N, CA, C, O and CB atoms as a CASP TS submission, in Angstrom:
PFRMAT TS
TARGET T0000
AUTHOR 0000-0000-0000
METHOD Language model
MODEL 1
PARENT N/A
ATOM      1  N   UNK     1       0.678  -1.471   0.432  1.00  0.00           N
ATOM      2  CA  UNK     1      -0.335   0.063  -0.058  1.00  0.00           C
ATOM      3  C   UNK     1       0.900   0.926   0.284  1.00  0.00           C
ATOM      4  O   UNK     1       1.986   0.692   0.814  1.00  0.00           O
ATOM      5  CB  UNK     1      -2.130   0.618   1.091  1.00  0.00           C
ATOM      6  N   UNK     2       0.151   2.282  -0.358  1.00  0.00           N
ATOM      7  CA  UNK     2       1.306   3.220  -1.056  1.00  0.00           C
ATOM      8  C   UNK     2       0.406   4.390  -0.363  1.00  0.00           C
ATOM      9  O   UNK     2      -0.631   4.052   0.208  1.00  0.00           O
ATOM     10  CB  UNK     2       1.594   3.220  -3.107  1.00  0.00           C
ATOM     11  N   UNK     3       0.903   6.169  -0.417  1.00  0.00           N
ATOM     12  CA  UNK     3      -0.027   6.877  -1.116  1.00  0.00           C
ATOM     13  C   UNK     3       0.809   8.008  -2.065  1.00  0.00           C
ATOM     14  O   UNK     3       1.902   8.343  -1.607  1.00  0.00           O
ATOM     15  CB  UNK     3      -1.076   7.522  -0.041  1.00  0.00           C
ATOM     16  N   UNK     4       0.460   8.523  -3.136  1.00  0.00           N
ATOM     17  CA  UNK     4       1.051   9.795  -3.718  1.00  0.00           C
ATOM     18  C   UNK     4       0.909  10.386  -3.666  1.00  0.00           C
ATOM     19  O   UNK     4      -0.159  10.839  -4.078  1.00  0.00           O
ATOM     20  CB  UNK     4       1.225  10.168  -4.385  1.00  0.00           C
ATOM     21  N   UNK     5       1.898  11.148  -3.047  1.00  0.00           N
ATOM     22  CA  UNK     5       2.173  12.907  -2.596  1.00  0.00           C
ATOM     23  C   UNK     5       3.372  13.734  -3.910  1.00  0.00           C
ATOM     24  O   UNK     5       4.151  13.174  -4.681  1.00  0.00           O
ATOM     25  CB  UNK     5       3.245  12.933  -0.532  1.00  0.00           C
ATOM     26  N   UNK     6       3.092  15.178  -3.726  1.00  0.00           N
ATOM     27  CA  UNK     6       3.049  16.386  -4.265  1.00  0.00           C
ATOM     28  C   UNK     6       5.324  16.494  -4.017  1.00  0.00           C
ATOM     29  O   UNK     6       6.281  16.868  -4.696  1.00  0.00           O
ATOM     30  CB  UNK     6       1.586  17.723  -3.101  1.00  0.00           C
ATOM     31  N   UNK     7       5.066  15.856  -2.551  1.00  0.00           N
ATOM     32  CA  UNK     7       6.056  16.611  -2.200  1.00  0.00           C
ATOM     33  C   UNK     7       5.871  18.302  -1.737  1.00  0.00           C
ATOM     34  O   UNK     7       7.089  18.397  -1.891  1.00  0.00           O
ATOM     35  CB  UNK     7       6.861  16.429  -3.306  1.00  0.00           C
ATOM     36  N   UNK     8       5.621  19.157  -1.481  1.00  0.00           N
ATOM     37  CA  UNK     8       4.648  20.359  -1.753  1.00  0.00           C
ATOM     38  C   UNK     8       5.699  21.335  -0.629  1.00  0.00           C
ATOM     39  O   UNK     8       5.450  21.377   0.575  1.00  0.00           O
ATOM     40  CB  UNK     8       2.586  20.044  -1.225  1.00  0.00           C
ATOM     41  N   UNK     9       6.574  21.887  -1.093  1.00  0.00           N
ATOM     42  CA  UNK     9       6.719  22.790   0.030  1.00  0.00           C
ATOM     43  C   UNK     9       6.058  24.830  -0.154  1.00  0.00           C
ATOM     44  O   UNK     9       6.163  25.699   0.712  1.00  0.00           O
ATOM     45  CB  UNK     9       8.591  22.618   0.248  1.00  0.00           C
ATOM     46  N   UNK    10       5.512  24.956  -1.401  1.00  0.00           N
ATOM     47  CA  UNK    10       4.336  25.619  -1.410  1.00  0.00           C
ATOM     48  C   UNK    10       2.858  25.085  -2.456  1.00  0.00           C
ATOM     49  O   UNK    10       2.406  24.249  -3.237  1.00  0.00           O
ATOM     50  CB  UNK    10       4.874  26.992  -1.787  1.00  0.00           C
ATOM     51  N   UNK    11       2.619  26.382  -1.678  1.00  0.00           N
ATOM     52  CA  UNK    11       1.000  26.107  -2.692  1.00  0.00           C
ATOM     53  C   UNK    11       0.774  26.082  -4.295  1.00  0.00           C
ATOM     54  O   UNK    11      -0.404  26.140  -4.648  1.00  0.00           O
ATOM     55  CB  UNK    11      -0.039  27.342  -2.389  1.00  0.00           C
ATOM     56  N   UNK    12       1.800  25.999  -5.351  1.00  0.00           N
ATOM     57  CA  UNK    12       1.614  26.196  -6.036  1.00  0.00           C
ATOM     58  C   UNK    12       2.634  24.882  -6.549  1.00  0.00           C
ATOM     59  O   UNK    12       2.648  24.436  -7.696  1.00  0.00           O
ATOM     60  CB  UNK    12       1.541  27.482  -6.173  1.00  0.00           C
ATOM     61  N   UNK    13       3.209  24.543  -5.764  1.00  0.00           N
ATOM     62  CA  UNK    13       3.526  23.045  -5.617  1.00  0.00           C
ATOM     63  C   UNK    13       2.642  21.930  -6.117  1.00  0.00           C
ATOM     64  O   UNK    13       2.988  21.068  -6.925  1.00  0.00           O
ATOM     65  CB  UNK    13       3.654  22.781  -4.285  1.00  0.00           C
ATOM     66  N   UNK    14       1.376  22.053  -5.502  1.00  0.00           N
ATOM     67  CA  UNK    14       0.907  20.448  -5.104  1.00  0.00           C
ATOM     68  C   UNK    14       0.281  20.491  -6.789  1.00  0.00           C
ATOM     69  O   UNK    14      -0.439  19.540  -7.095  1.00  0.00           O
ATOM     70  CB  UNK    14      -0.586  20.118  -3.369  1.00  0.00           C
ATOM     71  N   UNK    15       0.423  21.076  -7.375  1.00  0.00           N
ATOM     72  CA  UNK    15       0.028  20.505  -9.210  1.00  0.00           C
ATOM     73  C   UNK    15       1.491  19.431  -9.134  1.00  0.00           C
ATOM     74  O   UNK    15       1.388  18.496  -9.929  1.00  0.00           O
ATOM     75  CB  UNK    15       0.185  22.307 -11.027  1.00  0.00           C
ATOM     76  N   UNK    16       2.250  19.430  -8.661  1.00  0.00           N
ATOM     77  CA  UNK    16       3.209  18.416  -8.780  1.00  0.00           C
ATOM     78  C   UNK    16       2.901  17.677  -8.218  1.00  0.00           C
ATOM     79  O   UNK    16       3.867  17.344  -7.531  1.00  0.00           O
ATOM     80  CB  UNK    16       4.305  18.532  -8.557  1.00  0.00           C
ATOM     81  N   UNK    17       1.823  16.906  -7.927  1.00  0.00           N
ATOM     82  CA  UNK    17       0.704  15.650  -7.288  1.00  0.00           C
ATOM     83  C   UNK    17       0.959  14.703  -9.199  1.00  0.00           C
ATOM     84  O   UNK    17       1.719  13.764  -9.438  1.00  0.00           O
ATOM     85  CB  UNK    17      -1.821  16.600  -6.697  1.00  0.00           C
ATOM     86  N   UNK    18       0.083  15.372 -10.114  1.00  0.00           N
ATOM     87  CA  UNK    18       0.224  14.658 -11.296  1.00  0.00           C
ATOM     88  C   UNK    18       1.945  14.073 -11.649  1.00  0.00           C
ATOM     89  O   UNK    18       1.758  12.991 -12.206  1.00  0.00           O
ATOM     90  CB  UNK    18      -0.371  15.726 -12.444  1.00  0.00           C
ATOM     91  N   UNK    19       2.853  14.216 -11.601  1.00  0.00           N
ATOM     92  CA  UNK    19       4.244  13.446 -11.538  1.00  0.00           C
ATOM     93  C   UNK    19       4.394  11.798 -10.835  1.00  0.00           C
ATOM     94  O   UNK    19       4.807  10.683 -11.153  1.00  0.00           O
ATOM     95  CB  UNK    19       5.208  14.464 -10.614  1.00  0.00           C
ATOM     96  N   UNK    20       3.773  12.489  -9.709  1.00  0.00           N
ATOM     97  CA  UNK    20       3.760  10.934  -8.527  1.00  0.00           C
ATOM     98  C   UNK    20       3.188  10.309  -9.004  1.00  0.00           C
ATOM     99  O   UNK    20       3.568   9.167  -9.266  1.00  0.00           O
ATOM    100  CB  UNK    20       3.197  10.787  -7.085  1.00  0.00           C
ATOM    101  N   UNK    21       1.509  10.972  -9.475  1.00  0.00           N
ATOM    102  CA  UNK    21       0.339   9.890 -10.359  1.00  0.00           C
ATOM    103  C   UNK    21       1.398   8.829 -12.087  1.00  0.00           C
ATOM    104  O   UNK    21       1.232   7.808 -12.753  1.00  0.00           O
ATOM    105  CB  UNK    21      -1.443  11.572 -11.319  1.00  0.00           C
ATOM    106  N   UNK    22       2.096   9.646 -12.029  1.00  0.00           N
ATOM    107  CA  UNK    22       2.528   9.518 -13.673  1.00  0.00           C
ATOM    108  C   UNK    22       3.811   8.119 -13.437  1.00  0.00           C
ATOM    109  O   UNK    22       4.112   7.355 -14.354  1.00  0.00           O
ATOM    110  CB  UNK    22       3.437  11.489 -14.478  1.00  0.00           C
ATOM    111  N   UNK    23       4.400   8.047 -12.054  1.00  0.00           N
ATOM    112  CA  UNK    23       5.248   7.553 -11.926  1.00  0.00           C
ATOM    113  C   UNK    23       4.314   6.352 -11.474  1.00  0.00           C
ATOM    114  O   UNK    23       3.820   5.480 -12.189  1.00  0.00           O
ATOM    115  CB  UNK    23       6.276   8.214 -11.236  1.00  0.00           C
ATOM    116  N   UNK    24       4.248   6.455 -10.686  1.00  0.00           N
ATOM    117  CA  UNK    24       2.998   4.994 -10.327  1.00  0.00           C
ATOM    118  C   UNK    24       2.405   4.693 -11.686  1.00  0.00           C
ATOM    119  O   UNK    24       2.116   3.510 -11.507  1.00  0.00           O
ATOM    120  CB  UNK    24       1.389   5.440  -9.102  1.00  0.00           C
ATOM    121  N   UNK    25       2.185   4.853 -12.413  1.00  0.00           N
ATOM    122  CA  UNK    25       1.592   4.798 -13.835  1.00  0.00           C
ATOM    123  C   UNK    25       2.485   3.655 -13.965  1.00  0.00           C
ATOM    124  O   UNK    25       2.314   2.439 -13.874  1.00  0.00           O
ATOM    125  CB  UNK    25       1.716   6.169 -14.995  1.00  0.00           C
ATOM    126  N   UNK    26       3.484   4.397 -14.204  1.00  0.00           N
ATOM    127  CA  UNK    26       4.791   3.375 -15.061  1.00  0.00           C
ATOM    128  C   UNK    26       5.183   2.142 -14.318  1.00  0.00           C
ATOM    129  O   UNK    26       5.294   1.021 -14.813  1.00  0.00           O
ATOM    130  CB  UNK    26       6.381   4.223 -15.244  1.00  0.00           C
ATOM    131  N   UNK    27       5.373   2.466 -13.110  1.00  0.00           N
ATOM    132  CA  UNK    27       5.086   1.364 -12.502  1.00  0.00           C
ATOM    133  C   UNK    27       4.413   0.177 -11.997  1.00  0.00           C
ATOM    134  O   UNK    27       4.758  -0.813 -11.353  1.00  0.00           O
ATOM    135  CB  UNK    27       5.191   1.534 -12.194  1.00  0.00           C
ATOM    136  N   UNK    28       3.105   0.705 -12.617  1.00  0.00           N
ATOM    137  CA  UNK    28       2.507  -0.894 -12.344  1.00  0.00           C
ATOM    138  C   UNK    28       1.552  -0.596 -11.517  1.00  0.00           C
ATOM    139  O   UNK    28       0.487  -1.209 -11.590  1.00  0.00           O
ATOM    140  CB  UNK    28       3.501  -2.100 -11.641  1.00  0.00           C
ATOM    141  N   UNK    29       1.776   0.530 -10.451  1.00  0.00           N
ATOM    142  CA  UNK    29       0.928   0.309  -8.602  1.00  0.00           C
ATOM    143  C   UNK    29      -0.338   0.176  -9.297  1.00  0.00           C
ATOM    144  O   UNK    29      -0.298   0.761 -10.379  1.00  0.00           O
ATOM    145  CB  UNK    29       0.898   1.965  -7.079  1.00  0.00           C
ATOM    146  N   UNK    30      -1.611  -0.471  -9.022  1.00  0.00           N
ATOM    147  CA  UNK    30      -2.642  -0.020  -9.095  1.00  0.00           C
ATOM    148  C   UNK    30      -3.247   0.669  -8.635  1.00  0.00           C
ATOM    149  O   UNK    30      -2.577   1.344  -7.853  1.00  0.00           O
ATOM    150  CB  UNK    30      -3.052  -0.440  -9.130  1.00  0.00           C
ATOM    151  N   UNK    31      -4.830   1.099  -8.665  1.00  0.00           N
ATOM    152  CA  UNK    31      -5.336   2.250  -8.061  1.00  0.00           C
ATOM    153  C   UNK    31      -5.355   1.465  -6.593  1.00  0.00           C
ATOM    154  O   UNK    31      -4.818   1.865  -5.560  1.00  0.00           O
ATOM    155  CB  UNK    31      -6.874   2.901  -8.756  1.00  0.00           C
ATOM    156  N   UNK    32      -6.119   0.239  -6.779  1.00  0.00           N
ATOM    157  CA  UNK    32      -6.388  -0.434  -5.191  1.00  0.00           C
ATOM    158  C   UNK    32      -5.102  -0.730  -4.563  1.00  0.00           C
ATOM    159  O   UNK    32      -5.079  -1.847  -4.045  1.00  0.00           O
ATOM    160  CB  UNK    32      -7.263  -1.943  -5.179  1.00  0.00           C
ATOM    161  N   UNK    33      -3.980  -0.020  -4.455  1.00  0.00           N
ATOM    162  CA  UNK    33      -2.540  -0.394  -3.921  1.00  0.00           C
ATOM    163  C   UNK    33      -2.117   1.279  -3.117  1.00  0.00           C
ATOM    164  O   UNK    33      -1.246   1.448  -2.264  1.00  0.00           O
ATOM    165  CB  UNK    33      -1.254  -0.969  -5.547  1.00  0.00           C
ATOM    166  N   UNK    34      -3.129   2.456  -3.772  1.00  0.00           N
ATOM    167  CA  UNK    34      -2.721   3.913  -3.701  1.00  0.00           C
ATOM    168  C   UNK    34      -3.614   3.992  -2.681  1.00  0.00           C
ATOM    169  O   UNK    34      -4.740   3.550  -2.910  1.00  0.00           O
ATOM    170  CB  UNK    34      -2.868   4.978  -4.989  1.00  0.00           C
ATOM    171  N   UNK    35      -3.320   4.572  -1.326  1.00  0.00           N
ATOM    172  CA  UNK    35      -4.448   5.162  -0.155  1.00  0.00           C
ATOM    173  C   UNK    35      -5.154   6.169  -0.736  1.00  0.00           C
ATOM    174  O   UNK    35      -6.372   6.104  -0.574  1.00  0.00           O
ATOM    175  CB  UNK    35      -3.820   5.816   1.244  1.00  0.00           C
ATOM    176  N   UNK    36      -4.715   7.109  -1.387  1.00  0.00           N
ATOM    177  CA  UNK    36      -5.514   8.810  -1.943  1.00  0.00           C
ATOM    178  C   UNK    36      -6.421   8.102  -2.503  1.00  0.00           C
ATOM    179  O   UNK    36      -7.409   8.113  -1.769  1.00  0.00           O
ATOM    180  CB  UNK    36      -4.695  10.126  -3.185  1.00  0.00           C
ATOM    181  N   UNK    37      -6.636   7.352  -3.633  1.00  0.00           N
ATOM    182  CA  UNK    37      -8.055   6.782  -4.349  1.00  0.00           C
ATOM    183  C   UNK    37      -8.942   6.368  -3.720  1.00  0.00           C
ATOM    184  O   UNK    37     -10.042   6.432  -4.271  1.00  0.00           O
ATOM    185  CB  UNK    37      -7.999   5.791  -5.143  1.00  0.00           C
ATOM    186  N   UNK    38      -8.856   5.516  -1.722  1.00  0.00           N
ATOM    187  CA  UNK    38      -9.970   5.138  -1.866  1.00  0.00           C
ATOM    188  C   UNK    38     -10.785   6.208  -0.676  1.00  0.00           C
ATOM    189  O   UNK    38      -9.936   6.994  -0.256  1.00  0.00           O
ATOM    190  CB  UNK    38      -9.988   3.503  -1.718  1.00  0.00           C
ATOM    191  N   UNK    39     -12.124   6.459  -0.036  1.00  0.00           N
ATOM    192  CA  UNK    39     -12.685   7.208   0.660  1.00  0.00           C
ATOM    193  C   UNK    39     -12.362   7.406   2.186  1.00  0.00           C
ATOM    194  O   UNK    39     -11.593   6.723   2.862  1.00  0.00           O
ATOM    195  CB  UNK    39     -13.763   6.896   0.436  1.00  0.00           C
ATOM    196  N   UNK    40     -12.890   8.165   2.467  1.00  0.00           N
ATOM    197  CA  UNK    40     -12.227   8.225   4.580  1.00  0.00           C
ATOM    198  C   UNK    40     -13.030   6.454   4.788  1.00  0.00           C
ATOM    199  O   UNK    40     -12.560   5.561   5.492  1.00  0.00           O
ATOM    200  CB  UNK    40     -13.603  10.285   6.324  1.00  0.00           C
ATOM    201  N   UNK    41     -13.728   6.406   4.330  1.00  0.00           N
ATOM    202  CA  UNK    41     -14.403   5.177   5.119  1.00  0.00           C
ATOM    203  C   UNK    41     -13.484   3.817   5.887  1.00  0.00           C
ATOM    204  O   UNK    41     -13.192   3.192   6.906  1.00  0.00           O
ATOM    205  CB  UNK    41     -15.360   4.489   3.959  1.00  0.00           C
ATOM    206  N   UNK    42     -13.272   4.106   3.660  1.00  0.00           N
ATOM    207  CA  UNK    42     -12.049   3.173   3.109  1.00  0.00           C
ATOM    208  C   UNK    42     -11.227   2.652   3.832  1.00  0.00           C
ATOM    209  O   UNK    42     -10.977   1.481   4.120  1.00  0.00           O
ATOM    210  CB  UNK    42     -11.238   3.705   2.329  1.00  0.00           C
ATOM    211  N   UNK    43     -10.632   4.035   4.235  1.00  0.00           N
ATOM    212  CA  UNK    43      -8.939   4.483   4.352  1.00  0.00           C
ATOM    213  C   UNK    43      -9.483   4.511   6.146  1.00  0.00           C
ATOM    214  O   UNK    43      -8.506   4.733   6.862  1.00  0.00           O
ATOM    215  CB  UNK    43      -8.149   6.531   3.280  1.00  0.00           C
ATOM    216  N   UNK    44     -10.175   4.418   6.571  1.00  0.00           N
ATOM    217  CA  UNK    44     -10.286   4.312   8.440  1.00  0.00           C
ATOM    218  C   UNK    44     -10.276   2.793   8.530  1.00  0.00           C
ATOM    219  O   UNK    44      -9.478   2.202   9.258  1.00  0.00           O
ATOM    220  CB  UNK    44     -12.004   5.056   9.356  1.00  0.00           C
ATOM    221  N   UNK    45     -11.523   1.934   7.483  1.00  0.00           N
ATOM    222  CA  UNK    45     -11.281   0.252   7.651  1.00  0.00           C
ATOM    223  C   UNK    45     -10.103  -0.075   8.218  1.00  0.00           C
ATOM    224  O   UNK    45      -9.731  -0.324   9.365  1.00  0.00           O
ATOM    225  CB  UNK    45     -11.256  -0.560   6.331  1.00  0.00           C
ATOM    226  N   UNK    46      -9.339   0.011   6.596  1.00  0.00           N
ATOM    227  CA  UNK    46      -7.809  -0.250   5.999  1.00  0.00           C
ATOM    228  C   UNK    46      -7.336   0.095   7.676  1.00  0.00           C
ATOM    229  O   UNK    46      -7.503  -0.758   8.548  1.00  0.00           O
ATOM    230  CB  UNK    46      -7.060   1.075   4.373  1.00  0.00           C
ATOM    231  N   UNK    47      -6.920   1.035   7.885  1.00  0.00           N
ATOM    232  CA  UNK    47      -6.075   1.400   8.726  1.00  0.00           C
ATOM    233  C   UNK    47      -6.411   0.921   9.922  1.00  0.00           C
ATOM    234  O   UNK    47      -5.713   1.154  10.909  1.00  0.00           O
ATOM    235  CB  UNK    47      -5.904   2.621   8.721  1.00  0.00           C
ATOM    236  N   UNK    48      -7.753   0.042   9.991  1.00  0.00           N
ATOM    237  CA  UNK    48      -8.571  -0.704  11.874  1.00  0.00           C
ATOM    238  C   UNK    48      -7.633  -2.236  11.624  1.00  0.00           C
ATOM    239  O   UNK    48      -7.140  -2.896  12.539  1.00  0.00           O
ATOM    240  CB  UNK    48     -11.332  -1.209  11.941  1.00  0.00           C
ATOM    241  N   UNK    49      -7.583  -2.456  10.637  1.00  0.00           N
ATOM    242  CA  UNK    49      -7.155  -3.858   9.785  1.00  0.00           C
ATOM    243  C   UNK    49      -5.838  -4.121   9.437  1.00  0.00           C
ATOM    244  O   UNK    49      -5.294  -5.129   8.986  1.00  0.00           O
ATOM    245  CB  UNK    49      -7.779  -3.945   8.477  1.00  0.00           C
ATOM    246  N   UNK    50      -5.343  -2.780   9.797  1.00  0.00           N
ATOM    247  CA  UNK    50      -3.636  -2.898  10.000  1.00  0.00           C
ATOM    248  C   UNK    50      -3.350  -2.694  10.918  1.00  0.00           C
ATOM    249  O   UNK    50      -2.189  -3.040  11.137  1.00  0.00           O
ATOM    250  CB  UNK    50      -2.734  -2.194   9.396  1.00  0.00           C
ATOM    251  N   UNK    51      -4.028  -2.083  12.012  1.00  0.00           N
ATOM    252  CA  UNK    51      -3.830  -1.853  13.704  1.00  0.00           C
ATOM    253  C   UNK    51      -4.103  -3.303  14.181  1.00  0.00           C
ATOM    254  O   UNK    51      -3.040  -3.844  14.486  1.00  0.00           O
ATOM    255  CB  UNK    51      -5.064  -0.612  14.538  1.00  0.00           C
ATOM    256  N   UNK    52      -4.723  -3.767  14.275  1.00  0.00           N
ATOM    257  CA  UNK    52      -5.693  -5.239  14.910  1.00  0.00           C
ATOM    258  C   UNK    52      -4.507  -5.570  14.366  1.00  0.00           C
ATOM    259  O   UNK    52      -3.704  -4.854  14.964  1.00  0.00           O
ATOM    260  CB  UNK    52      -7.474  -6.027  14.360  1.00  0.00           C
ATOM    261  N   UNK    53      -3.571  -6.614  13.134  1.00  0.00           N
ATOM    262  CA  UNK    53      -2.894  -7.324  12.567  1.00  0.00           C
ATOM    263  C   UNK    53      -1.298  -6.601  13.026  1.00  0.00           C
ATOM    264  O   UNK    53      -0.352  -7.017  12.358  1.00  0.00           O
ATOM    265  CB  UNK    53      -3.421  -7.411  11.053  1.00  0.00           C
ATOM    266  N   UNK    54      -0.954  -5.478  14.199  1.00  0.00           N
ATOM    267  CA  UNK    54      -0.284  -5.502  15.041  1.00  0.00           C
ATOM    268  C   UNK    54       0.373  -6.299  15.966  1.00  0.00           C
ATOM    269  O   UNK    54      -0.352  -6.505  16.939  1.00  0.00           O
ATOM    270  CB  UNK    54      -0.636  -5.046  15.320  1.00  0.00           C
ATOM    271  N   UNK    55       1.227  -6.715  16.029  1.00  0.00           N
ATOM    272  CA  UNK    55       1.924  -7.466  17.407  1.00  0.00           C
ATOM    273  C   UNK    55       1.473  -6.689  18.730  1.00  0.00           C
ATOM    274  O   UNK    55       1.887  -5.547  18.525  1.00  0.00           O
ATOM    275  CB  UNK    55       3.767  -7.413  17.357  1.00  0.00           C
ATOM    276  N   UNK    56       1.084  -6.696  19.502  1.00  0.00           N
ATOM    277  CA  UNK    56       0.833  -6.615  21.094  1.00  0.00           C
ATOM    278  C   UNK    56       2.035  -5.832  22.089  1.00  0.00           C
ATOM    279  O   UNK    56       2.869  -6.488  22.713  1.00  0.00           O
ATOM    280  CB  UNK    56       0.720  -8.252  21.631  1.00  0.00           C
ATOM    281  N   UNK    57       1.984  -4.643  22.116  1.00  0.00           N
ATOM    282  CA  UNK    57       3.560  -4.725  23.561  1.00  0.00           C
ATOM    283  C   UNK    57       2.841  -5.797  24.522  1.00  0.00           C
ATOM    284  O   UNK    57       1.700  -6.220  24.709  1.00  0.00           O
ATOM    285  CB  UNK    57       3.988  -2.705  24.881  1.00  0.00           C
ATOM    286  N   UNK    58       4.010  -5.982  24.977  1.00  0.00           N
ATOM    287  CA  UNK    58       3.871  -6.856  26.492  1.00  0.00           C
ATOM    288  C   UNK    58       3.960  -5.351  27.808  1.00  0.00           C
ATOM    289  O   UNK    58       3.893  -5.582  29.016  1.00  0.00           O
ATOM    290  CB  UNK    58       5.742  -8.351  26.717  1.00  0.00           C
TER
END
């Protein structure tokens, strides 16, 4: 699972998001492996499941 981010250091650099999308497509990353294509409910469910799978500290 991954997220695509613009690594922006200013507001205009938010437009650089398309470069991350292009690189993910070039690398063959399917949309179902990208966090930021999920709805809030889907992300919440994913993170809850992920949290449950972590080992508990003693």
